[in-house]
Every structure is written in C-alpha cells, then in structure tokens.
Coordinates of C-alpha atoms and ligand atoms in Angstrom, one line a residue:
M1 CA -3.4 20.0 14.1
V2 CA -6.1 21.9 12.5
D3 CA -8.7 20.8 14.7
Y4 CA -7.4 21.5 17.7
M5 CA -6.4 24.9 16.4
G6 CA -10.4 25.6 15.7
G7 CA -10.5 24.8 12.4
S8 CA -12.6 22.5 10.0
A9 CA -10.1 20.5 7.3
V10 CA -11.8 20.1 4.3
P11 CA -10.3 16.8 2.4
I12 CA -10.2 16.7 -1.2
R13 CA -10.1 12.9 -2.8
L14 CA -6.8 12.7 -5.1
R15 CA -8.4 11.0 -8.3
E16 CA -6.8 7.4 -9.2
D17 CA -8.0 8.0 -12.7
R18 CA -5.6 11.4 -12.7
D19 CA -2.5 10.0 -11.3
F20 CA -3.5 11.0 -8.4
S21 CA -4.0 14.9 -8.8
L22 CA -6.6 16.6 -7.2
D23 CA -9.5 17.8 -9.7
V24 CA -8.5 21.5 -9.7
D25 CA -12.0 22.4 -10.6
E26 CA -12.9 20.7 -7.6
L27 CA -10.7 22.3 -4.9
A28 CA -12.3 25.6 -7.0
S29 CA -15.6 24.9 -5.2
L30 CA -14.7 24.2 -1.7
I31 CA -12.8 27.6 -1.1
T32 CA -15.4 29.9 0.9
D33 CA -15.0 32.8 2.8
H34 CA -13.8 30.9 5.9
T35 CA -11.1 29.5 4.0
K36 CA -7.7 30.6 6.0
L37 CA -4.9 27.4 4.6
I38 CA -4.8 25.1 1.6
I39 CA -2.2 22.2 2.3
L40 CA -0.7 21.1 -0.6
N41 CA 1.5 17.9 -0.3
S42 CA 3.9 16.9 -3.9
P43 CA 5.0 14.3 -4.4
H44 CA 2.0 12.8 -1.9
N45 CA 1.9 10.8 0.5
P46 CA 0.6 8.3 0.6
T47 CA -0.2 8.1 -3.4
G48 CA 3.3 8.7 -5.2
G49 CA 1.1 11.1 -6.7
V50 CA 2.6 14.4 -7.8
L51 CA 1.4 18.0 -8.9
N52 CA 2.6 19.4 -12.7
R53 CA 3.8 23.0 -13.1
Q54 CA 0.1 23.5 -14.8
E55 CA -1.7 22.2 -12.4
I56 CA -0.2 24.3 -9.5
H57 CA -0.8 27.3 -11.8
D58 CA -4.2 26.0 -12.0
I59 CA -4.6 25.9 -8.1
A60 CA -3.2 29.4 -8.0
D61 CA -5.7 30.7 -10.1
A62 CA -8.4 28.7 -8.3
I63 CA -6.9 30.3 -4.9
G64 CA -6.6 33.9 -7.0
D65 CA -6.0 36.8 -4.9
R66 CA -7.5 35.7 -1.1
N67 CA -5.8 35.9 1.9
V68 CA -5.8 32.4 1.7
M69 CA -2.1 31.1 3.1
V70 CA -0.6 27.5 1.9
L71 CA 1.8 25.7 3.5
S72 CA 3.3 23.6 1.0
D73 CA 4.7 19.6 1.9
E74 CA 7.5 19.7 0.3
I75 CA 9.4 16.6 1.3
Y76 CA 10.0 14.5 -1.4
S77 CA 11.5 16.8 -4.0
R78 CA 13.9 15.0 -4.7
L79 CA 12.1 12.0 -5.3
I80 CA 10.3 12.6 -8.4
F81 CA 10.7 9.8 -11.5
E82 CA 8.6 11.7 -14.5
G83 CA 9.1 15.7 -15.2
E84 CA 10.8 18.8 -12.5
H85 CA 9.5 19.8 -9.0
F86 CA 7.9 22.6 -8.8
S87 CA 6.5 25.1 -5.7
I88 CA 3.7 27.4 -6.2
M89 CA 5.9 29.7 -4.4
S90 CA 7.4 30.7 -7.3
V91 CA 4.3 31.3 -8.8
P92 CA 4.2 35.7 -8.5
G93 CA 2.0 36.6 -5.7
F94 CA 2.3 33.6 -3.7
K95 CA 6.0 34.1 -2.4
D96 CA 4.4 35.8 0.3
R97 CA 1.4 33.6 1.2
T98 CA 3.3 30.4 0.7
I99 CA 4.7 28.4 3.1
L100 CA 7.4 25.8 2.2
L101 CA 8.4 22.5 4.0
D102 CA 11.4 20.4 3.9
G103 CA 13.3 18.2 5.2
F104 CA 16.4 16.1 5.8
S105 CA 14.2 12.5 6.5
K106 CA 13.8 11.7 2.8
T107 CA 16.2 12.9 0.4
Y108 CA 19.4 11.9 3.0
A109 CA 17.8 9.1 4.1
M110 CA 17.7 10.8 8.0
T111 CA 14.9 9.5 9.1
G112 CA 14.7 10.0 12.9
W113 CA 17.3 13.0 13.5
R114 CA 14.2 14.5 13.5
M115 CA 15.4 17.8 11.5
G116 CA 13.4 19.5 8.8
Y117 CA 12.7 23.7 7.7
G118 CA 10.8 25.4 6.7
V119 CA 10.6 28.4 4.4
M120 CA 7.6 31.6 5.0
R121 CA 8.0 35.6 5.1
E122 CA 9.6 36.7 8.4
D123 CA 7.4 38.0 10.1
L124 CA 5.7 34.7 10.2
A125 CA 9.5 32.5 11.1
T126 CA 8.6 34.9 14.7
H127 CA 5.4 32.5 15.3
I128 CA 6.7 29.6 14.5
T129 CA 10.3 30.1 16.5
R130 CA 8.2 30.8 19.3
L131 CA 5.7 27.6 18.8
M132 CA 9.1 25.3 17.9
T133 CA 11.2 26.3 21.0
N134 CA 7.9 26.3 23.5
S135 CA 7.1 23.0 22.8
N136 CA 9.7 20.9 21.0
S137 CA 12.6 22.8 22.2
C138 CA 15.5 22.7 19.4
T139 CA 16.6 20.6 17.3
A140 CA 20.2 19.1 18.9
S141 CA 22.8 21.5 18.0
F142 CA 25.0 18.0 16.5
T143 CA 22.3 16.4 14.1
Q144 CA 22.4 20.4 12.5
V145 CA 25.8 20.2 11.6
A146 CA 25.0 17.0 10.2
G147 CA 22.6 18.1 7.8
V148 CA 24.8 21.2 6.7
E149 CA 27.4 18.3 5.2
A150 CA 24.4 16.5 4.0
M151 CA 23.5 19.8 2.0
R152 CA 27.0 20.7 1.6
G153 CA 28.4 17.6 0.5
D154 CA 28.4 15.6 -2.7
Q155 CA 24.7 15.4 -3.8
S156 CA 25.2 12.4 -6.2
S157 CA 24.0 10.2 -3.7
V158 CA 20.7 11.5 -3.6
D159 CA 19.9 10.8 -7.2
G160 CA 21.3 7.7 -6.7
M161 CA 18.6 6.7 -4.3
R162 CA 16.4 8.5 -6.5
A163 CA 17.2 6.0 -9.7
E164 CA 17.2 2.9 -6.9
F165 CA 13.4 4.1 -5.7
Q166 CA 12.6 3.9 -9.5
R167 CA 14.1 0.3 -10.1
R168 CA 12.5 -0.9 -6.7
R169 CA 9.1 0.9 -7.8
D170 CA 9.3 -0.6 -10.9
V171 CA 9.7 -3.8 -10.1
F172 CA 7.3 -3.7 -7.3
V173 CA 4.3 -2.2 -9.0
A174 CA 4.9 -5.0 -12.3
G175 CA 4.8 -7.7 -9.4
L176 CA 1.1 -5.9 -7.0
N177 CA -0.1 -6.4 -11.1
R178 CA 0.3 -9.4 -11.0
I179 CA -1.4 -10.6 -8.2
K180 CA -5.4 -11.3 -8.0
G181 CA -7.9 -8.7 -6.9
F182 CA -4.7 -6.0 -7.3
S183 CA -4.4 -3.0 -9.7
C184 CA -1.2 -0.5 -9.4
R185 CA -0.7 3.0 -11.3
L186 CA 3.3 3.8 -10.9
P187 CA 3.5 6.7 -9.6
K188 CA 5.6 9.5 -10.4
G189 CA 6.8 10.1 -7.2
A190 CA 8.0 9.7 -3.2
F191 CA 9.3 6.0 -2.3
Y192 CA 5.9 4.8 -1.9
V193 CA 3.3 2.2 -3.4
F194 CA -0.7 2.7 -3.7
P195 CA -2.7 -0.7 -4.9
N196 CA -6.1 -0.6 -5.9
I197 CA -7.2 -3.3 -3.7
T198 CA -11.1 -3.0 -4.6
K199 CA -11.4 -5.8 -6.8
T200 CA -9.8 -8.2 -3.3
G201 CA -13.2 -7.5 -2.0
W202 CA -11.6 -6.8 1.3
K203 CA -11.7 -3.3 3.7
S204 CA -8.4 -1.9 3.0
K205 CA -7.7 -2.2 6.6
M206 CA -8.9 -5.9 6.9
L207 CA -6.5 -6.7 4.2
A208 CA -3.4 -4.8 5.2
D209 CA -4.0 -6.9 8.8
A210 CA -4.3 -10.1 7.8
L211 CA -1.4 -10.1 5.1
L212 CA 0.8 -8.5 8.5
E213 CA -0.6 -11.6 10.8
G214 CA -0.4 -14.3 7.7
T215 CA 2.4 -13.1 5.9
G216 CA 4.6 -10.7 7.9
V217 CA 4.5 -7.8 5.6
A218 CA 3.8 -4.4 6.5
C219 CA 1.6 -2.2 4.5
L220 CA -0.6 0.7 5.5
S221 CA -4.3 0.7 5.3
G222 CA -5.5 4.1 2.9
T223 CA -7.8 4.9 5.5
A224 CA -5.0 5.8 8.0
F225 CA -4.3 8.4 5.6
G226 CA -8.3 9.2 6.0
D227 CA -11.8 8.1 4.4
F228 CA -10.7 9.1 0.9
G229 CA -7.5 5.9 0.8
E230 CA -10.2 3.4 1.4
G231 CA -9.8 0.8 -1.5
Y232 CA -6.1 1.1 -1.0
L233 CA -3.4 -0.1 -0.1
R234 CA 0.5 2.0 1.1
F235 CA 3.7 -0.3 0.9
S236 CA 6.9 2.0 0.9
V237 CA 9.3 0.6 -1.5
A238 CA 12.3 2.0 0.8
N239 CA 13.9 -1.7 1.7
S240 CA 16.0 -4.0 -0.4
L241 CA 14.4 -5.8 -3.7
A242 CA 15.6 -8.7 -2.7
N243 CA 13.6 -7.9 0.5
L244 CA 11.0 -6.4 -1.8
N245 CA 10.5 -9.3 -4.1
K246 CA 10.2 -11.4 -1.4
A247 CA 7.0 -9.5 0.3
L248 CA 5.5 -10.2 -3.5
E249 CA 5.9 -13.6 -3.4
R250 CA 4.5 -13.7 -0.4
I251 CA 1.1 -11.7 -0.5
N252 CA 0.7 -13.8 -3.7
N253 CA 1.3 -17.3 -2.0
W254 CA -1.4 -15.3 0.2
T255 CA -4.0 -14.0 -2.1
K256 CA -3.9 -17.4 -3.8
R257 CA -4.7 -18.9 -0.5
N258 CA -7.2 -16.4 0.7
L259 CA -9.3 -14.6 -2.1
Ligands
PLP1 C1 5.0 14.6 3.6 C2 5.6 14.3 4.5 N1 5.6 15.9 5.5 C3 6.8 15.4 6.6 C4 7.2 13.8 6.7 C5 8.3 14.3 7.7 O1 9.0 13.6 7.5 P1 10.0 13.9 9.4 O2 8.9 14.1 10.6 O3 10.7 12.3 9.4 O4 10.9 14.6 9.2 C6 7.4 12.9 6.0 C7 7.0 11.6 6.7 O5 6.5 10.7 6.4 C8 5.9 13.0 4.8 O6 5.6 12.0 4.1

C-alpha cells in the first residue's frame, strides 16, 4: 500500500532480546523530513510483542511535534497477558495525529466478517469514507448489527478467551522450548508465538514448508512478514489445546528424525 501511494516503507527491527519491542533510538534515527507516517502495531502480529506505556511515550517523544501522522493498529488491544494496553492516541498532542485501527476479528473471534473501524479526525474520516465507499463499497448492514451486539453484550467471553489464549501460549511455548533447535520467548500479547529457529540450521521458509509437508502442521515463515523475520517461525495458538499438543508432538518427532 505504501509503494502504491508512491512512498517508501522503512522497516525497523523488533528486538527479540527486548521481547520484540523496538529500539526507540533507532526509530528516532530513521525519522527524517521525508517521514509522513509511522505505522505502529501493538500487541504485535507476528511476534506477540507489546509496547508498554513508557515505550509509547518514548516513541511520542521521538516523533515530537513534527508533522507526522501515526497509524496505530491496536486490533489485539484486548489480548494482553501482562500489563495494560496504552494507545499513543492518549498522549497529549497525538489525538489529532493518530489514526487508530481496531476491529472485531480478534476480540470477538469474528474473523471473516470483514469488519473493522478507525478512529481519526473528522476531516480525515471524510477521505477514508470516500476511499472505502469506492474500493470495497460497504460493510453489510447485518454484520454491523452483529458487531453492535458484540460490543454492547456481555464481555466476559473476551476475558475468558484471553485466559484461554494465555493457557495455550504457556503450553505451546514450553513445548517448543523442549524441541531441538527451537527457542521461544513468552509473548506478552496477541495469539501468536514466534520461536527463534536459527539453531536448527534451516532457513525459515524451508522449515515452515518442511513442517507442513512432513507433519501437517501449518505455521508461517517469519519472512512472510518481512526480511527481519528470517530465523523465526510464527505459530497461531487460536486452536484447541488438544490440537496444539498434537502439533508439538509431531514437530518434536519430525525434528528428531530430520535435524
Ligand atoms: C495486526 C493486524 N491488524 C489487522 C488485522 C486485520 O484483521 P481483519 O482483516 O480480520 O479485520 C490483522 C489480522 O490478522 C492483524 O494481525
């Protein structure tokens, strides 16, 4: 999308040793007079990293009062296992410069309903409305009614699912750490785990393909998300504990035979 608009995307590495947070000094060094938009995503897909309140403030300081907008994708904001969600939109001076994105797919398991929303200045909303109306027309009215029900209804299922994802994360990360060549940190949010597989000696894409072919377990190569993903795989724990345990067993058996 950035390329399409004639811009050039500048990636920043997320640091495994910081639980997949970013180095704010590095971010500051990448901001130039050409910078128009900074895209943040926390909790993060694919790493499960979460920016804490201090880090968000540090990022805001690095941006300062430049004429730079922030696109903040906070679709996993209700899926945090440690600490609380904090949005850069809450930092003084950033309300008018932030476009906050959220949706129903994750919080309410309404993936596929094609329903999300943005919070932004009214003058920007006019343009986005024009773009959306002419690109994908509109969200169906009956799915919108379901979205309203999801938001207004009992929220205990959201907390229940977060606890369930945490259980699955704990089991899956512990299991991966017992597999030869895999090492995995505990993600702080979202429902992904992102093991480092460099010690297997395999490239990420080759290993992801081999696991699919050899075990029937589907994961993504870290490189599906950009070059900095080399050395990692992404697993989703949006599946039953029984299936996750089965996946662990199959990967473990496969690595014993092939590594
Ligand atoms: C960070 C992030 N933002 C947005 C989305 C979009 O979700 P959807 O298109 O289902 O609303 C996803 C889905 O994987 C995501 O990981």
